[in-house]
Coordinates of C-alpha atoms in Angstrom, one line a residue:
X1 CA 91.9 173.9 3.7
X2 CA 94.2 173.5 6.9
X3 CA 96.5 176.1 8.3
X4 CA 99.5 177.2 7.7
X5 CA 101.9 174.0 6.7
X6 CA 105.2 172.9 9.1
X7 CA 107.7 171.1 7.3
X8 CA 109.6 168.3 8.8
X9 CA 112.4 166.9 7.7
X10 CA 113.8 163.1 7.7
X11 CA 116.2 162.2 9.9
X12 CA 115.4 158.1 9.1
X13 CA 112.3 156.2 8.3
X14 CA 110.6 154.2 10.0
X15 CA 111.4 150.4 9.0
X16 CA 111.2 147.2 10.9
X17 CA 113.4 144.2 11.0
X18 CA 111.0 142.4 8.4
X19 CA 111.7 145.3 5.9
X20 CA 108.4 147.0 6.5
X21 CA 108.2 150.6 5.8
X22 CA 105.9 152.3 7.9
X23 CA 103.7 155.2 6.4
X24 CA 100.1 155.2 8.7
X25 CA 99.7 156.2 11.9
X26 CA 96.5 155.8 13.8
X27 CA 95.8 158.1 16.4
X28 CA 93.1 157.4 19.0
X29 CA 91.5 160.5 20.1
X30 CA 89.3 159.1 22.7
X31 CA 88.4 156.0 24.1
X32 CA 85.0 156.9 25.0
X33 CA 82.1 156.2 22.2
X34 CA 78.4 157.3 21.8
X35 CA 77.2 153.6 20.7
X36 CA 77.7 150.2 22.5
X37 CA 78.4 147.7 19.7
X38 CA 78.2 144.5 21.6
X39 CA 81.3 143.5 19.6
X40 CA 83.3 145.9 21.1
X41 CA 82.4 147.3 24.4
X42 CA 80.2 146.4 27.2
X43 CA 76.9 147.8 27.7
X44 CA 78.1 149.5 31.3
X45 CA 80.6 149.3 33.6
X46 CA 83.5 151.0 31.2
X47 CA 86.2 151.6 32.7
X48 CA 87.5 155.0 31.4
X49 CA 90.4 156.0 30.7
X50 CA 92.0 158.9 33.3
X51 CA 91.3 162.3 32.0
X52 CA 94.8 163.7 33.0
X53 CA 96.5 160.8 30.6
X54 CA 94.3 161.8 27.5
X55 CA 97.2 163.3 24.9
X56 CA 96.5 167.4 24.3
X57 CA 96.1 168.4 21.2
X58 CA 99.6 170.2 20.7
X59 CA 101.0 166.4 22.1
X60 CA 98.8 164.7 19.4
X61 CA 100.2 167.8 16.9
X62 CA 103.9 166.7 18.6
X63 CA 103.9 162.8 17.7
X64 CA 102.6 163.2 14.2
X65 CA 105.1 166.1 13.4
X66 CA 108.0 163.5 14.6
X67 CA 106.2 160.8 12.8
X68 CA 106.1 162.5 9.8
X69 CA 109.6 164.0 10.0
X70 CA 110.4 159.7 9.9
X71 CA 108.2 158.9 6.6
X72 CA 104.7 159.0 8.1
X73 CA 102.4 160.0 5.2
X74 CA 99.1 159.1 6.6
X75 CA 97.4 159.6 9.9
X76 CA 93.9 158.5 10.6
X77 CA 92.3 159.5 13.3
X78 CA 90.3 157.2 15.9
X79 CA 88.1 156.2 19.2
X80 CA 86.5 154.9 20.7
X81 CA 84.2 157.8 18.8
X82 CA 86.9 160.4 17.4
X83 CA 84.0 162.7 17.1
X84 CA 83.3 163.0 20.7
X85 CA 86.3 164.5 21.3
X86 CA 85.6 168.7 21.9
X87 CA 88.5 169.9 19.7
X88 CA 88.0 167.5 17.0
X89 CA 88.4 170.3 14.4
X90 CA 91.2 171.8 15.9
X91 CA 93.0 168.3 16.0
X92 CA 92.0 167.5 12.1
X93 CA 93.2 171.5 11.6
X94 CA 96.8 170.7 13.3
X95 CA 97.2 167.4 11.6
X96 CA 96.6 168.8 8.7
X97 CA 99.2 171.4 8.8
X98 CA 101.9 169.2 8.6
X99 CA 104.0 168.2 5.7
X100 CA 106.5 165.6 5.8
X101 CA 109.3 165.2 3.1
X102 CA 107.0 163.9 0.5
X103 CA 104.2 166.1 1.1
X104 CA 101.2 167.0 3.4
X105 CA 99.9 164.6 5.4
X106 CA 96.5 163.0 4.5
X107 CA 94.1 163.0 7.1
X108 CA 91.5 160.7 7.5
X109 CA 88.9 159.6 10.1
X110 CA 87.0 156.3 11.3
X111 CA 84.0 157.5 12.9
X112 CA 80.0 155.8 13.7
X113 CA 78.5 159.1 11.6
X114 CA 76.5 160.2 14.3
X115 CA 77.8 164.0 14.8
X116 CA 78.3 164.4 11.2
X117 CA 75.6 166.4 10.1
X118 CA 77.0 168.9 12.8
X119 CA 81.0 168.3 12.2
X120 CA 81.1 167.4 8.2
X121 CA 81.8 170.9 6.9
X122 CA 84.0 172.1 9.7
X123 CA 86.1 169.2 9.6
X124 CA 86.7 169.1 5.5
X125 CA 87.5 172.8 5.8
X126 CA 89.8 171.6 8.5
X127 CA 91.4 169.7 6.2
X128 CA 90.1 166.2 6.6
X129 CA 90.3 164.0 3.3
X130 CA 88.4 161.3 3.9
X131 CA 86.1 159.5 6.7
X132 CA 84.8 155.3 7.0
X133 CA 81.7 155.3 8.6
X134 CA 80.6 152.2 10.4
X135 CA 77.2 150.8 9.7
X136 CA 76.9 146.8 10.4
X137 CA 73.2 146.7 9.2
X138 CA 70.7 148.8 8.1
X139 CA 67.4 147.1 10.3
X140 CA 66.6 149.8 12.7
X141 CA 65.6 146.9 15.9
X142 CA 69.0 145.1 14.9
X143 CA 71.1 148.6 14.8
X144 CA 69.1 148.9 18.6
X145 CA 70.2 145.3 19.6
X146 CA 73.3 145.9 17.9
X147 CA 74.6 149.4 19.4
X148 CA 72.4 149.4 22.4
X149 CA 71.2 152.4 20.9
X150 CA 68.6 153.6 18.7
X151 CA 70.5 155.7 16.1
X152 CA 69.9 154.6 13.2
X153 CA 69.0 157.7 11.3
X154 CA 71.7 159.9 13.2
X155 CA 73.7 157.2 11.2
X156 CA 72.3 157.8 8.2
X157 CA 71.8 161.4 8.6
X158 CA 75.7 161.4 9.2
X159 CA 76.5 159.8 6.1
X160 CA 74.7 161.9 3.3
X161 CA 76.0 165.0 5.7
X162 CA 79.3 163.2 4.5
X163 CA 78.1 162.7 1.0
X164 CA 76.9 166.4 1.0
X165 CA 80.5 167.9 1.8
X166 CA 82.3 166.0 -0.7
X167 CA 84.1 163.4 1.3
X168 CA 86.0 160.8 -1.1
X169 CA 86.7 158.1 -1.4
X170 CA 83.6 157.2 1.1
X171 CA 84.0 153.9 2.5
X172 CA 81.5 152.1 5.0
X173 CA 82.9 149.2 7.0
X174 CA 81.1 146.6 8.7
X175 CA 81.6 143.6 11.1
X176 CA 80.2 140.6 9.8
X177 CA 78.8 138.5 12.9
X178 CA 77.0 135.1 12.1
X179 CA 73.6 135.4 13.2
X180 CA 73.3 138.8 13.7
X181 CA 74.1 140.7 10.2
X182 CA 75.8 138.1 8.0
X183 CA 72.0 137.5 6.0
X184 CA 72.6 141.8 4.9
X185 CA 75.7 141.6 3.0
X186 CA 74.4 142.5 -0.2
X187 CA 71.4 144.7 0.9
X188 CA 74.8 146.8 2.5
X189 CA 76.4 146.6 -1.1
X190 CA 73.6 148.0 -2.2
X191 CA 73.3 150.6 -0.2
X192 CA 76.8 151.6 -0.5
X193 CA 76.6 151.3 -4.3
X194 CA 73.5 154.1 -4.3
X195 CA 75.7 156.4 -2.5
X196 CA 78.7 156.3 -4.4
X197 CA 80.8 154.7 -1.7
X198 CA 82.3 151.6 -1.2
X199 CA 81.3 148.7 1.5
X200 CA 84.2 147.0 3.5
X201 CA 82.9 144.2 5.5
X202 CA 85.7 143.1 8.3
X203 CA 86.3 139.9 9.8
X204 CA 85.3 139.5 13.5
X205 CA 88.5 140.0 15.5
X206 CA 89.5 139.0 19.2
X207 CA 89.2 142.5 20.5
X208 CA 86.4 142.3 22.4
X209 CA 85.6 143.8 26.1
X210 CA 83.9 140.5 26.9
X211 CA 86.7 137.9 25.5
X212 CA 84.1 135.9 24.1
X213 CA 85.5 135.4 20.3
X214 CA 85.3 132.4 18.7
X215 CA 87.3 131.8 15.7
X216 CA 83.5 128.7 15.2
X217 CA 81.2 131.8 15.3
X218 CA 83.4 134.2 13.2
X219 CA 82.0 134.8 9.9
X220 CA 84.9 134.2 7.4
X221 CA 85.9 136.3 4.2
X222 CA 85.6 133.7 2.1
X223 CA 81.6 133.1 3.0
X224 CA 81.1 136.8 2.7
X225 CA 82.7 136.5 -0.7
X226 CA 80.5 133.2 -1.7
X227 CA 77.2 135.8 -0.4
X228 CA 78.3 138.2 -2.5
X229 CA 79.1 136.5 -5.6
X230 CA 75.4 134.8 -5.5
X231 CA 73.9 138.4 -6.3
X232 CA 77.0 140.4 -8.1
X233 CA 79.8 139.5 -10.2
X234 CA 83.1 140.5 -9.0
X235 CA 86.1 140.9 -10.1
X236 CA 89.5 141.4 -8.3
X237 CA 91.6 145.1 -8.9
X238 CA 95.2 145.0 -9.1
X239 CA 97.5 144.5 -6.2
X240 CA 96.2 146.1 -2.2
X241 CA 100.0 146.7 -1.5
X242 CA 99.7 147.5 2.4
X243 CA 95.7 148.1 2.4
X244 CA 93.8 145.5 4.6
X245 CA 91.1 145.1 1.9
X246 CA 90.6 142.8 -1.3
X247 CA 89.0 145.2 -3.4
X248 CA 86.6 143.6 -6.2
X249 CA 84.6 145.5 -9.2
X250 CA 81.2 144.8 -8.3
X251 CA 79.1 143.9 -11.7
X252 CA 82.1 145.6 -13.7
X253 CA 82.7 148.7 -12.0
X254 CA 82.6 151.4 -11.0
X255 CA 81.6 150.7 -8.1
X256 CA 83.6 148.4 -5.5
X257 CA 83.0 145.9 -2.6
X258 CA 86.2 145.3 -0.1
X259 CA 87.2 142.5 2.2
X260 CA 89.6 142.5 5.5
X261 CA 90.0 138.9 6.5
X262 CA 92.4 139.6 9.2
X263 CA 92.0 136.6 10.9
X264 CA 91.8 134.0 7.8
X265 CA 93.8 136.0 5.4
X266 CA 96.1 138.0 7.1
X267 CA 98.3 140.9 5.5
X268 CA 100.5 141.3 8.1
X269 CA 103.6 141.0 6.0
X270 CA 102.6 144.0 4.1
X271 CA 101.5 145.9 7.3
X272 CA 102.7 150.2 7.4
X273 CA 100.8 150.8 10.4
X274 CA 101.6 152.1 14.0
X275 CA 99.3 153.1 16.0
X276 CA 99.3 156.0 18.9
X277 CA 96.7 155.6 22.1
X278 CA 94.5 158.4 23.5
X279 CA 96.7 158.3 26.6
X280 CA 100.2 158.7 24.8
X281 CA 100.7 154.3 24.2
X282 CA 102.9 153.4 21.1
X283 CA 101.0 150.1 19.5
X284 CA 103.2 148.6 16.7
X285 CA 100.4 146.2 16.5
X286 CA 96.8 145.9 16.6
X287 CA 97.4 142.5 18.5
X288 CA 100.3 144.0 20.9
X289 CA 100.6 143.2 24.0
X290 CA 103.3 145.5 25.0
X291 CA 103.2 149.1 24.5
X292 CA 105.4 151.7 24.7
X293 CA 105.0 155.0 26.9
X294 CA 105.1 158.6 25.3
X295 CA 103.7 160.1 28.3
X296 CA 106.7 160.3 30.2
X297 CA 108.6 162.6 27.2
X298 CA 105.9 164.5 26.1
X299 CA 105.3 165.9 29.5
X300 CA 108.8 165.5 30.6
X301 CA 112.1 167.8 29.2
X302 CA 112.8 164.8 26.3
X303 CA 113.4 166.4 22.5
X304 CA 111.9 164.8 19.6
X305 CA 115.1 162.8 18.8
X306 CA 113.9 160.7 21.7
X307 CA 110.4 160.5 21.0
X308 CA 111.7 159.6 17.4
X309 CA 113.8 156.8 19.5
X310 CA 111.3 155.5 20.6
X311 CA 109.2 154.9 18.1
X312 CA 111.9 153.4 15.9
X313 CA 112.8 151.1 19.2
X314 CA 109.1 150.1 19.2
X315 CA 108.8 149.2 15.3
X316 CA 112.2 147.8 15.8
X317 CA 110.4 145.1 18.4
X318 CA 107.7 144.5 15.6
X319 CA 106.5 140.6 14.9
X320 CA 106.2 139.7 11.5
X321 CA 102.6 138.4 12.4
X322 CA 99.8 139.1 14.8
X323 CA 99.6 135.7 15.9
X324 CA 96.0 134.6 16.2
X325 CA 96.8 131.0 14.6
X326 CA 99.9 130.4 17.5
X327 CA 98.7 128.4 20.4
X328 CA 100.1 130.0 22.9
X329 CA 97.9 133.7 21.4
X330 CA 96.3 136.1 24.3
X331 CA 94.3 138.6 23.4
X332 CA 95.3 142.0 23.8
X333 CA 94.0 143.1 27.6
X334 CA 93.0 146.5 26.1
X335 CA 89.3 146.3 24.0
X336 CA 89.2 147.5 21.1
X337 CA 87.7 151.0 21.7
X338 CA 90.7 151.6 23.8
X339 CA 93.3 150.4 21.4
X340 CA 91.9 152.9 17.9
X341 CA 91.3 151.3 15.1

């Protein structure tokens, strides 16, 4: 799978003032999406982000060959809907190609599912590892309400297209929002747990279009963990190191059920990742609000000792926390769909 391999070397790694090593890089391939998850974007009125700005795919190929040259072992590809994007194989095909000094870069993707059962075999012969599929309930008139969109069993089709290919670990995250989907948490464990995948349910964040969150309406990991334990016993495995997620054994194994309580729990000191824009921005944090601009050296004459400046400068500037719990937090202008997940 993949092309032929480019080595890069190490000139430094990528470590913050905290003592954080940084190994993941998220890469937002578009901002644009196929659903409407009222959670995350608004149901019109998007404002787009400029064609012209949108990274190439030999600029995307350009960071993560730097990246990975400074420790970068991981790089998961985003949206908005990452599968929207036309060259999506070729992208996952580049990426792929890359080996850093301790090995090939694993490739993996966040995606709604929905061009799957057209994109699941070119993309694992492209080299992709691994996908998360997001599915927050499984009720086709709440997916409607939900998405603004009634795709359901594109959804679904996506995920055993997934399944079919040989995709693993398969993971399924959802958002748990009170009143909408918190009363399906263990029908979605099930329905992971038939498909040999495991369910992640997330923690509403503050990275809304709207800037409506409310830490009173957010559903926290602790209840979802109280749901869960009412219909499985579970059982916590060994330490997450950098992962978002508590991962428990549901009813003994094998199966697993995983938790990302951002808000309540964060794991920011244990955070690896840095995440790149669709239009060339430099995030060292989900919560950010300051960003710094690749554009100007990947279209300008810079080498990739400056772009490697610059993204040790921006790691360098790294909190040690998001922030939510300071009183004097903002959230982050940019949505969600803008920022990659």
């Amino acid at each position: 799978m993949g092309g032929n391999r480019i080595v890069i070397g190490s000139p430094g790694a990528l470590v913050d003032r905290f003592g954080r090593v940084h190994r993941d890089l998220r890469i937002s391939l578009t901002d644009r999406c196929s659903l409407r998850c009222t959670y995350c974007m608004p149901e019109e009125g998007v404002e787009w982000l400029a064609k012209d700005n949108i990274l190439t795919t030999d600029e995307l190929a350009r960071v993560a060959e730097v990246a990975a040259s400074l420790g970068i072992t991981e790089v998961r590809l985003t949206g908005g809907e990452p599968l929207l994007r036309r060259d999506v194989v070729d992208v996952v095909a580049r990426m792929a190609a890359i080996e850093g000094p301790e090995g090939p870069l694993e490739v993996s993707m966040t995606t709604n599912a929905l061009a799957l059962p057209k994109l699941a075999r070119p993309l694992r012969d492209a080299g992709l590892a691994r996908v998360n599929i997001s599915i927050d309930t499984l009720r086709r008139e709440r997916f409607a309400d939900l998405t603004r969109r009634d795709r359901l069993d594109d959804t679904l089709a996506g995920i055993e297209a997934a399944r079919e290919v040989g995709f693993a670990p398969l993971k399924f995250n959802a958002v748990a929002m009170r009143g909408v989907n918190d009363d399906e948490v263990v029908d979605l464990v099930r329905f992971a747990v038939e498909r040999d995948a495991e369910m992640r349910f997330i923690e509403q964040m503050p990275l809304d279009a709207g800037h409506i969150w409310s830490r009173v309406e957010m559903v926290r990991g602790e209840e979802i963990l109280d749901a869960l334990r009412a219909a499985f016993t579970l059982e916590p495995v060994g330490d997450r190191g950098a992962s978002p997620a508590e991962i428990f054994r549901v009813d003994g194994g094998p199966a697993t059920v995983g938790v990302i309580a951002s808000v309540t729990a964060p794991f920011c000191g244990a955070c690896d990742r840095v995440r790149l824009t669709a239009d060339g921005q430099i995030r060292n944090c989900l919560f950010a609000r300051e960003e710094s601009d690749l554009l100007p050296l990947l279209r300008g004459d810079a080498g990739d000792d400056d772009i490697a400046d610059l993204l040790r400068r921006s790691i360098a500037g790294k909190l040690p926390g998001h922030g939510i719990d300071e009183p004097g937090f903002l959230q982050p202008q940019r949505p969600m769909s803008a920022i990659g997940g």
